[in-house]
mmCIF file of N, CA and C in Angstrom:
data_model
loop_
_atom_site.group_PDB
_atom_site.id
_atom_site.type_symbol
_atom_site.label_atom_id
_atom_site.label_comp_id
_atom_site.label_asym_id
_atom_site.label_seq_id
_atom_site.Cartn_x
_atom_site.Cartn_y
_atom_site.Cartn_z
ATOM 1 N N MET A 149 -0.958 31.156 -7.959
ATOM 2 C CA MET A 149 -1.422 29.628 -7.058
ATOM 3 C C MET A 149 -0.177 29.358 -6.118
ATOM 4 N N THR A 150 -0.547 28.750 -4.860
ATOM 5 C CA THR A 150 0.325 28.196 -4.103
ATOM 6 C C THR A 150 1.172 27.247 -4.472
ATOM 7 N N PRO A 151 2.573 27.168 -4.549
ATOM 8 C CA PRO A 151 3.478 26.236 -5.151
ATOM 9 C C PRO A 151 3.180 24.942 -4.522
ATOM 10 N N HIS A 152 2.963 24.875 -2.970
ATOM 11 C CA HIS A 152 2.824 23.460 -2.459
ATOM 12 C C HIS A 152 1.445 23.597 -1.598
ATOM 13 N N LEU A 153 0.626 22.840 -2.150
ATOM 14 C CA LEU A 153 -0.678 22.692 -1.299
ATOM 15 C C LEU A 153 -0.844 21.462 -0.279
ATOM 16 N N HIS A 154 0.281 20.836 -0.283
ATOM 17 C CA HIS A 154 0.399 19.648 0.754
ATOM 18 C C HIS A 154 2.110 19.164 0.576
ATOM 19 N N ARG A 155 2.376 18.531 1.777
ATOM 20 C CA ARG A 155 3.844 18.199 1.938
ATOM 21 C C ARG A 155 3.868 16.922 0.854
ATOM 22 N N PRO A 156 4.968 16.970 0.100
ATOM 23 C CA PRO A 156 5.421 15.820 -0.772
ATOM 24 C C PRO A 156 5.202 14.343 -0.125
ATOM 25 N N LEU A 157 4.434 13.553 -0.957
ATOM 26 C CA LEU A 157 4.218 12.236 -0.406
ATOM 27 C C LEU A 157 5.479 11.270 -0.648
ATOM 28 N N ASP A 158 5.932 10.547 0.344
ATOM 29 C CA ASP A 158 6.682 9.341 -0.139
ATOM 30 C C ASP A 158 6.022 8.359 -0.904
ATOM 31 N N SER A 159 6.700 7.685 -1.703
ATOM 32 C CA SER A 159 6.277 6.465 -2.477
ATOM 33 C C SER A 159 5.168 5.557 -1.866
ATOM 34 N N GLU A 160 5.534 5.152 -0.573
ATOM 35 C CA GLU A 160 4.851 4.203 0.275
ATOM 36 C C GLU A 160 3.353 4.888 0.561
ATOM 37 N N THR A 161 3.369 6.062 1.063
ATOM 38 C CA THR A 161 2.344 6.798 1.512
ATOM 39 C C THR A 161 1.333 6.869 0.121
ATOM 40 N N ALA A 162 1.798 7.297 -0.963
ATOM 41 C CA ALA A 162 1.154 7.344 -2.079
ATOM 42 C C ALA A 162 0.507 6.188 -2.388
ATOM 43 N N THR A 163 1.300 5.144 -2.444
ATOM 44 C CA THR A 163 0.601 3.809 -2.786
ATOM 45 C C THR A 163 -0.392 3.341 -1.907
ATOM 46 N N MET A 164 -0.284 3.556 -0.581
ATOM 47 C CA MET A 164 -1.337 3.286 0.437
ATOM 48 C C MET A 164 -2.552 4.253 0.040
ATOM 49 N N LEU A 165 -2.577 5.538 -0.197
ATOM 50 C CA LEU A 165 -3.701 6.202 -0.549
ATOM 51 C C LEU A 165 -4.368 5.804 -1.788
ATOM 52 N N ARG A 166 -3.570 5.557 -2.684
ATOM 53 C CA ARG A 166 -4.107 4.902 -3.912
ATOM 54 C C ARG A 166 -5.007 3.566 -3.606
ATOM 55 N N ILE A 167 -4.498 2.699 -2.775
ATOM 56 C CA ILE A 167 -4.983 1.618 -2.547
ATOM 57 C C ILE A 167 -6.395 1.714 -1.511
ATOM 58 N N VAL A 168 -6.226 2.630 -0.649
ATOM 59 C CA VAL A 168 -7.528 2.632 0.207
ATOM 60 C C VAL A 168 -8.517 3.679 -0.247
ATOM 61 N N LEU A 169 -8.010 4.868 -0.916
ATOM 62 C CA LEU A 169 -9.162 5.859 -1.287
ATOM 63 C C LEU A 169 -9.481 5.753 -2.849
ATOM 64 N N ARG A 170 -8.720 5.347 -3.798
ATOM 65 C CA ARG A 170 -9.039 5.307 -4.990
ATOM 66 C C ARG A 170 -10.237 4.458 -5.285
ATOM 67 N N PRO A 171 -10.625 3.315 -4.558
ATOM 68 C CA PRO A 171 -11.757 2.630 -4.791
ATOM 69 C C PRO A 171 -13.041 3.248 -4.404
ATOM 70 N N ILE A 172 -12.798 3.974 -3.252
ATOM 71 C CA ILE A 172 -13.840 4.813 -2.983
ATOM 72 C C ILE A 172 -14.298 6.117 -3.814
ATOM 73 N N ILE A 173 -13.258 6.680 -4.329
ATOM 74 C CA ILE A 173 -13.567 7.811 -5.349
ATOM 75 C C ILE A 173 -14.053 7.315 -6.645
ATOM 76 N N ASP A 174 -13.393 6.314 -6.996
ATOM 77 C CA ASP A 174 -13.732 5.578 -8.341
ATOM 78 C C ASP A 174 -15.061 5.151 -8.236
ATOM 79 N N GLY A 175 -15.651 4.653 -7.322
ATOM 80 C CA GLY A 175 -16.917 4.038 -7.085
ATOM 81 C C GLY A 175 -18.174 5.138 -6.662
ATOM 82 N N ALA A 176 -17.773 6.347 -6.502
ATOM 83 C CA ALA A 176 -18.712 7.337 -5.942
ATOM 84 C C ALA A 176 -19.618 7.696 -7.212
ATOM 85 N N THR A 177 -20.966 7.865 -6.687
ATOM 86 C CA THR A 177 -21.817 8.204 -7.447
ATOM 87 C C THR A 177 -22.474 9.519 -7.318
ATOM 88 N N HIS A 178 -22.169 10.276 -6.073
ATOM 89 C CA HIS A 178 -22.506 11.553 -5.711
ATOM 90 C C HIS A 178 -21.653 12.122 -4.450
ATOM 91 N N TRP A 179 -21.462 13.339 -4.704
ATOM 92 C CA TRP A 179 -20.731 13.983 -3.633
ATOM 93 C C TRP A 179 -20.812 13.505 -2.161
ATOM 94 N N SER A 180 -22.179 13.538 -1.880
ATOM 95 C CA SER A 180 -22.620 13.342 -0.368
ATOM 96 C C SER A 180 -22.356 11.812 -0.138
ATOM 97 N N GLY A 181 -22.238 10.900 -0.834
ATOM 98 C CA GLY A 181 -21.667 9.521 -0.575
ATOM 99 C C GLY A 181 -20.491 9.613 -0.534
ATOM 100 N N LEU A 182 -19.569 10.152 -1.135
ATOM 101 C CA LEU A 182 -18.301 10.232 -1.123
ATOM 102 C C LEU A 182 -17.745 10.574 -0.035
ATOM 103 N N THR A 183 -18.501 11.751 0.418
ATOM 104 C CA THR A 183 -18.094 12.476 1.783
ATOM 105 C C THR A 183 -18.249 11.497 2.895
ATOM 106 N N GLY A 184 -19.295 10.613 2.963
ATOM 107 C CA GLY A 184 -19.663 9.795 3.943
ATOM 108 C C GLY A 184 -18.685 8.526 3.975
ATOM 109 N N ASP A 185 -18.396 8.068 2.929
ATOM 110 C CA ASP A 185 -17.402 6.942 2.680
ATOM 111 C C ASP A 185 -15.845 7.459 3.138
ATOM 112 N N LEU A 186 -15.561 8.554 2.455
ATOM 113 C CA LEU A 186 -14.303 9.088 2.930
ATOM 114 C C LEU A 186 -14.068 9.250 4.539
ATOM 115 N N ASP A 187 -15.207 10.044 5.024
ATOM 116 C CA ASP A 187 -15.192 9.964 6.719
ATOM 117 C C ASP A 187 -14.952 8.934 7.198
ATOM 118 N N ARG A 188 -15.643 7.781 6.975
ATOM 119 C CA ARG A 188 -15.440 6.483 7.456
ATOM 120 C C ARG A 188 -14.032 6.023 7.474
ATOM 121 N N LYS A 189 -13.213 6.442 6.712
ATOM 122 C CA LYS A 189 -11.838 6.029 6.450
ATOM 123 C C LYS A 189 -11.057 7.260 7.507
ATOM 124 N N GLY A 190 -11.345 8.147 7.800
ATOM 125 C CA GLY A 190 -10.627 9.229 8.461
ATOM 126 C C GLY A 190 -10.122 10.457 7.540
ATOM 127 N N TYR A 191 -10.793 10.654 6.625
ATOM 128 C CA TYR A 191 -10.436 11.805 5.460
ATOM 129 C C TYR A 191 -11.796 12.514 4.813
ATOM 130 N N ARG A 192 -11.055 13.644 4.482
ATOM 131 C CA ARG A 192 -12.472 14.600 3.757
ATOM 132 C C ARG A 192 -11.567 15.048 2.807
ATOM 133 N N LEU A 193 -12.484 15.808 1.905
ATOM 134 C CA LEU A 193 -12.083 16.594 0.803
ATOM 135 C C LEU A 193 -12.145 18.177 1.111
ATOM 136 N N GLY A 194 -11.090 18.566 0.375
ATOM 137 C CA GLY A 194 -10.872 20.048 0.701
ATOM 138 C C GLY A 194 -10.573 20.682 -0.733
ATOM 139 N N PHE A 195 -10.888 21.776 -0.883
ATOM 140 C CA PHE A 195 -10.419 22.381 -2.327
ATOM 141 C C PHE A 195 -9.871 23.744 -2.071
ATOM 142 N N ARG A 196 -8.649 23.930 -2.658
ATOM 143 C CA ARG A 196 -8.076 25.200 -2.741
ATOM 144 C C ARG A 196 -7.297 25.587 -4.131
ATOM 145 N N ASP A 197 -7.447 26.672 -4.710
ATOM 146 C CA ASP A 197 -6.648 27.253 -5.859
ATOM 147 C C ASP A 197 -7.323 26.236 -6.929
ATOM 148 N N GLY A 198 -8.508 25.674 -6.960
ATOM 149 C CA GLY A 198 -8.994 24.736 -8.037
ATOM 150 C C GLY A 198 -8.549 23.509 -7.873
ATOM 151 N N ARG A 199 -8.075 22.978 -6.817
ATOM 152 C CA ARG A 199 -7.697 21.829 -6.766
ATOM 153 C C ARG A 199 -8.265 20.860 -5.684
ATOM 154 N N MET A 200 -8.635 19.845 -6.015
ATOM 155 C CA MET A 200 -9.243 18.779 -4.987
ATOM 156 C C MET A 200 -8.168 18.299 -4.090
ATOM 157 N N LEU A 201 -8.186 18.479 -2.617
ATOM 158 C CA LEU A 201 -7.326 17.796 -1.649
ATOM 159 C C LEU A 201 -7.898 16.802 -0.893
ATOM 160 N N ILE A 202 -7.063 15.970 -0.613
ATOM 161 C CA ILE A 202 -7.512 14.827 0.569
ATOM 162 C C ILE A 202 -6.815 15.362 1.768
ATOM 163 N N VAL A 203 -7.796 15.306 2.815
ATOM 164 C CA VAL A 203 -7.380 15.992 4.199
ATOM 165 C C VAL A 203 -7.318 15.165 5.154
ATOM 166 N N ASP A 204 -6.469 14.841 5.840
ATOM 167 C CA ASP A 204 -6.535 13.814 7.214
ATOM 168 C C ASP A 204 -7.447 14.305 8.349
ATOM 169 N N ASP A 205 -8.418 13.784 8.440
ATOM 170 C CA ASP A 205 -9.328 14.412 9.533
ATOM 171 C C ASP A 205 -8.666 14.371 11.017
ATOM 172 N N TYR A 206 -7.645 13.581 11.269
ATOM 173 C CA TYR A 206 -7.019 13.721 12.435
ATOM 174 C C TYR A 206 -6.127 14.886 12.777
ATOM 175 N N SER A 207 -5.471 15.242 11.768
ATOM 176 C CA SER A 207 -4.493 16.289 11.755
ATOM 177 C C SER A 207 -5.193 17.553 11.258
ATOM 178 N N GLY A 208 -5.999 17.440 10.205
ATOM 179 C CA GLY A 208 -6.645 18.716 9.530
ATOM 180 C C GLY A 208 -5.916 18.995 8.430
ATOM 181 N N GLU A 209 -4.802 18.263 7.936
ATOM 182 C CA GLU A 209 -3.696 18.887 7.173
ATOM 183 C C GLU A 209 -4.076 17.911 5.816
ATOM 184 N N ALA A 210 -3.897 18.706 4.774
ATOM 185 C CA ALA A 210 -4.163 18.282 3.415
ATOM 186 C C ALA A 210 -2.498 17.361 3.117
ATOM 187 N N ILE A 211 -2.932 16.064 2.610
ATOM 188 C CA ILE A 211 -1.837 15.204 2.431
ATOM 189 C C ILE A 211 -1.467 14.818 1.110
ATOM 190 N N SER A 212 -2.668 15.170 -0.052
ATOM 191 C CA SER A 212 -2.342 14.863 -1.367
ATOM 192 C C SER A 212 -3.482 15.573 -2.065
ATOM 193 N N THR A 213 -3.115 15.691 -3.161
ATOM 194 C CA THR A 213 -4.254 16.259 -4.313
ATOM 195 C C THR A 213 -4.977 14.954 -4.789
ATOM 196 N N GLY A 214 -6.285 15.153 -5.478
ATOM 197 C CA GLY A 214 -6.545 14.019 -5.946
ATOM 198 C C GLY A 214 -6.049 13.595 -7.286
ATOM 199 N N SER A 215 -5.345 14.445 -8.076
ATOM 200 C CA SER A 215 -4.467 14.126 -9.129
ATOM 201 C C SER A 215 -3.271 13.155 -8.880
ATOM 202 N N ALA A 216 -2.693 13.473 -7.688
ATOM 203 C CA ALA A 216 -1.509 12.698 -7.021
ATOM 204 C C ALA A 216 -1.646 11.315 -6.940
ATOM 205 N N ILE A 217 -2.852 10.958 -6.547
ATOM 206 C CA ILE A 217 -3.241 9.575 -6.459
ATOM 207 C C ILE A 217 -4.155 8.999 -7.628
ATOM 208 N N GLY A 218 -4.194 9.998 -8.613
ATOM 209 C CA GLY A 218 -4.800 9.143 -9.913
ATOM 210 C C GLY A 218 -6.132 9.351 -9.925
ATOM 211 N N ALA A 219 -6.867 10.320 -8.974
ATOM 212 C CA ALA A 219 -8.135 10.700 -8.981
ATOM 213 C C ALA A 219 -8.450 12.303 -9.096
ATOM 214 N N PRO A 220 -8.235 12.797 -10.557
ATOM 215 C CA PRO A 220 -8.253 14.227 -10.546
ATOM 216 C C PRO A 220 -9.640 14.785 -10.464
ATOM 217 N N LEU A 221 -9.717 16.114 -9.977
ATOM 218 C CA LEU A 221 -11.209 16.714 -9.963
ATOM 219 C C LEU A 221 -11.949 16.766 -11.122
ATOM 220 N N SER A 222 -11.102 16.779 -12.334
ATOM 221 C CA SER A 222 -11.879 17.004 -13.642
ATOM 222 C C SER A 222 -12.510 15.848 -13.852
ATOM 223 N N ALA A 223 -11.857 14.604 -13.844
ATOM 224 C CA ALA A 223 -12.516 13.309 -14.175
ATOM 225 C C ALA A 223 -13.414 13.088 -13.154
ATOM 226 N N LEU A 224 -13.370 13.299 -11.898
ATOM 227 C CA LEU A 224 -14.758 13.221 -10.906
ATOM 228 C C LEU A 224 -15.841 13.923 -11.312
ATOM 229 N N SER A 225 -15.492 15.190 -11.532
ATOM 230 C CA SER A 225 -16.729 16.073 -11.758
ATOM 231 C C SER A 225 -17.463 15.655 -13.103
ATOM 232 N N GLN A 226 -16.730 15.339 -14.171
ATOM 233 C CA GLN A 226 -17.229 14.762 -15.402
ATOM 234 C C GLN A 226 -18.152 13.510 -14.990
ATOM 235 N N ARG A 227 -17.745 12.768 -14.032
ATOM 236 C CA ARG A 227 -18.589 11.608 -13.607
ATOM 237 C C ARG A 227 -19.807 11.746 -13.010
ATOM 238 N N ILE A 228 -19.516 12.554 -11.781
ATOM 239 C CA ILE A 228 -20.647 12.876 -10.869
ATOM 240 C C ILE A 228 -21.240 14.238 -10.914
ATOM 241 N N GLY A 229 -20.843 15.408 -11.660
ATOM 242 C CA GLY A 229 -21.080 16.603 -11.586
ATOM 243 C C GLY A 229 -20.139 17.411 -10.749
ATOM 244 N N ARG A 230 -20.293 18.603 -11.005
ATOM 245 C CA ARG A 230 -19.556 19.587 -10.098
ATOM 246 C C ARG A 230 -19.665 19.506 -8.663
ATOM 247 N N PRO A 231 -18.713 19.786 -7.927
ATOM 248 C CA PRO A 231 -18.712 19.570 -6.577
ATOM 249 C C PRO A 231 -19.878 20.769 -6.012
ATOM 250 N N PRO A 232 -20.641 20.639 -4.985
ATOM 251 C CA PRO A 232 -21.368 21.636 -4.276
ATOM 252 C C PRO A 232 -20.560 22.354 -3.190
ATOM 253 N N LEU A 233 -19.797 23.459 -3.517
ATOM 254 C CA LEU A 233 -18.766 24.109 -2.795
ATOM 255 C C LEU A 233 -19.340 25.230 -1.833
ATOM 256 N N ARG A 234 -18.904 25.375 -0.562
ATOM 257 C CA ARG A 234 -18.990 26.563 0.175
ATOM 258 C C ARG A 234 -17.533 27.073 0.251
ATOM 259 N N MET A 235 -17.605 28.397 -0.370
ATOM 260 C CA MET A 235 -16.281 28.985 -0.021
ATOM 261 C C MET A 235 -15.809 29.793 1.244
ATOM 262 N N SER A 236 -14.625 29.562 1.369
ATOM 263 C CA SER A 236 -14.195 30.293 2.644
ATOM 264 C C SER A 236 -13.915 31.668 2.563
ATOM 265 N N GLY A 237 -13.719 32.247 3.583
ATOM 266 C CA GLY A 237 -13.525 33.840 3.652
ATOM 267 C C GLY A 237 -12.169 34.207 2.846
ATOM 268 N N ASP A 238 -11.382 33.513 2.564
ATOM 269 C CA ASP A 238 -9.980 33.681 1.894
ATOM 270 C C ASP A 238 -10.250 33.771 0.214
ATOM 271 N N GLY A 239 -11.230 33.342 -0.031
ATOM 272 C CA GLY A 239 -11.612 33.326 -1.480
ATOM 273 C C GLY A 239 -10.770 32.457 -2.403
ATOM 274 N N ARG A 240 -10.032 31.609 -1.719
ATOM 275 C CA ARG A 240 -9.167 30.618 -2.424
ATOM 276 C C ARG A 240 -9.273 29.222 -1.984
ATOM 277 N N SER A 241 -10.002 28.758 -0.940
ATOM 278 C CA SER A 241 -10.565 27.419 -0.436
ATOM 279 C C SER A 241 -12.075 27.343 -0.177
ATOM 280 N N ALA A 242 -12.327 25.949 -0.253
ATOM 281 C CA ALA A 242 -13.779 25.646 0.072
ATOM 282 C C ALA A 242 -13.845 24.369 0.591
ATOM 283 N N VAL A 243 -14.932 24.051 1.137
ATOM 284 C CA VAL A 243 -15.226 22.768 1.473
ATOM 285 C C VAL A 243 -16.701 22.340 0.691
ATOM 286 N N LEU A 244 -16.886 21.144 0.747
ATOM 287 C CA LEU A 244 -18.078 20.606 0.075
ATOM 288 C C LEU A 244 -19.342 21.019 1.018
ATOM 289 N N ARG A 245 -20.418 21.394 0.521
ATOM 290 C CA ARG A 245 -21.548 21.914 1.252
ATOM 291 C C ARG A 245 -22.241 20.528 1.959
ATOM 292 N N CYS A 246 -21.969 19.215 1.510
ATOM 293 C CA CYS A 246 -22.392 18.271 1.975
ATOM 294 C C CYS A 246 -21.709 17.522 3.198
ATOM 295 N N GLN A 247 -20.608 18.209 3.657
ATOM 296 C CA GLN A 247 -19.818 17.764 4.571
ATOM 297 C C GLN A 247 -19.655 18.586 5.568
ATOM 298 N N ALA A 248 -19.458 18.110 6.868
ATOM 299 C CA ALA A 248 -19.583 18.914 8.042
ATOM 300 C C ALA A 248 -18.451 19.642 8.083
#
């Protein structure tokens, strides 16, 4: 497994992500709705090495894991089901099929 999936977050950025994104993730009832809601805020989800990543749409960089902001993939999957993933050619990363 890759030791660093994203650059470490400073506490202010981590707090901002929790404030802005946690309500969206916590309120999601399906993956396509979550995708649209995150897109409107300038973020998308990525998946690598079994972890859900928060990706900044502007830079295309993974900025956090779901777990780092208190929204682990396991809890989200339990609540709304397994994510519909499309694997990339590297066999280690994926994107949601319902996102562009």
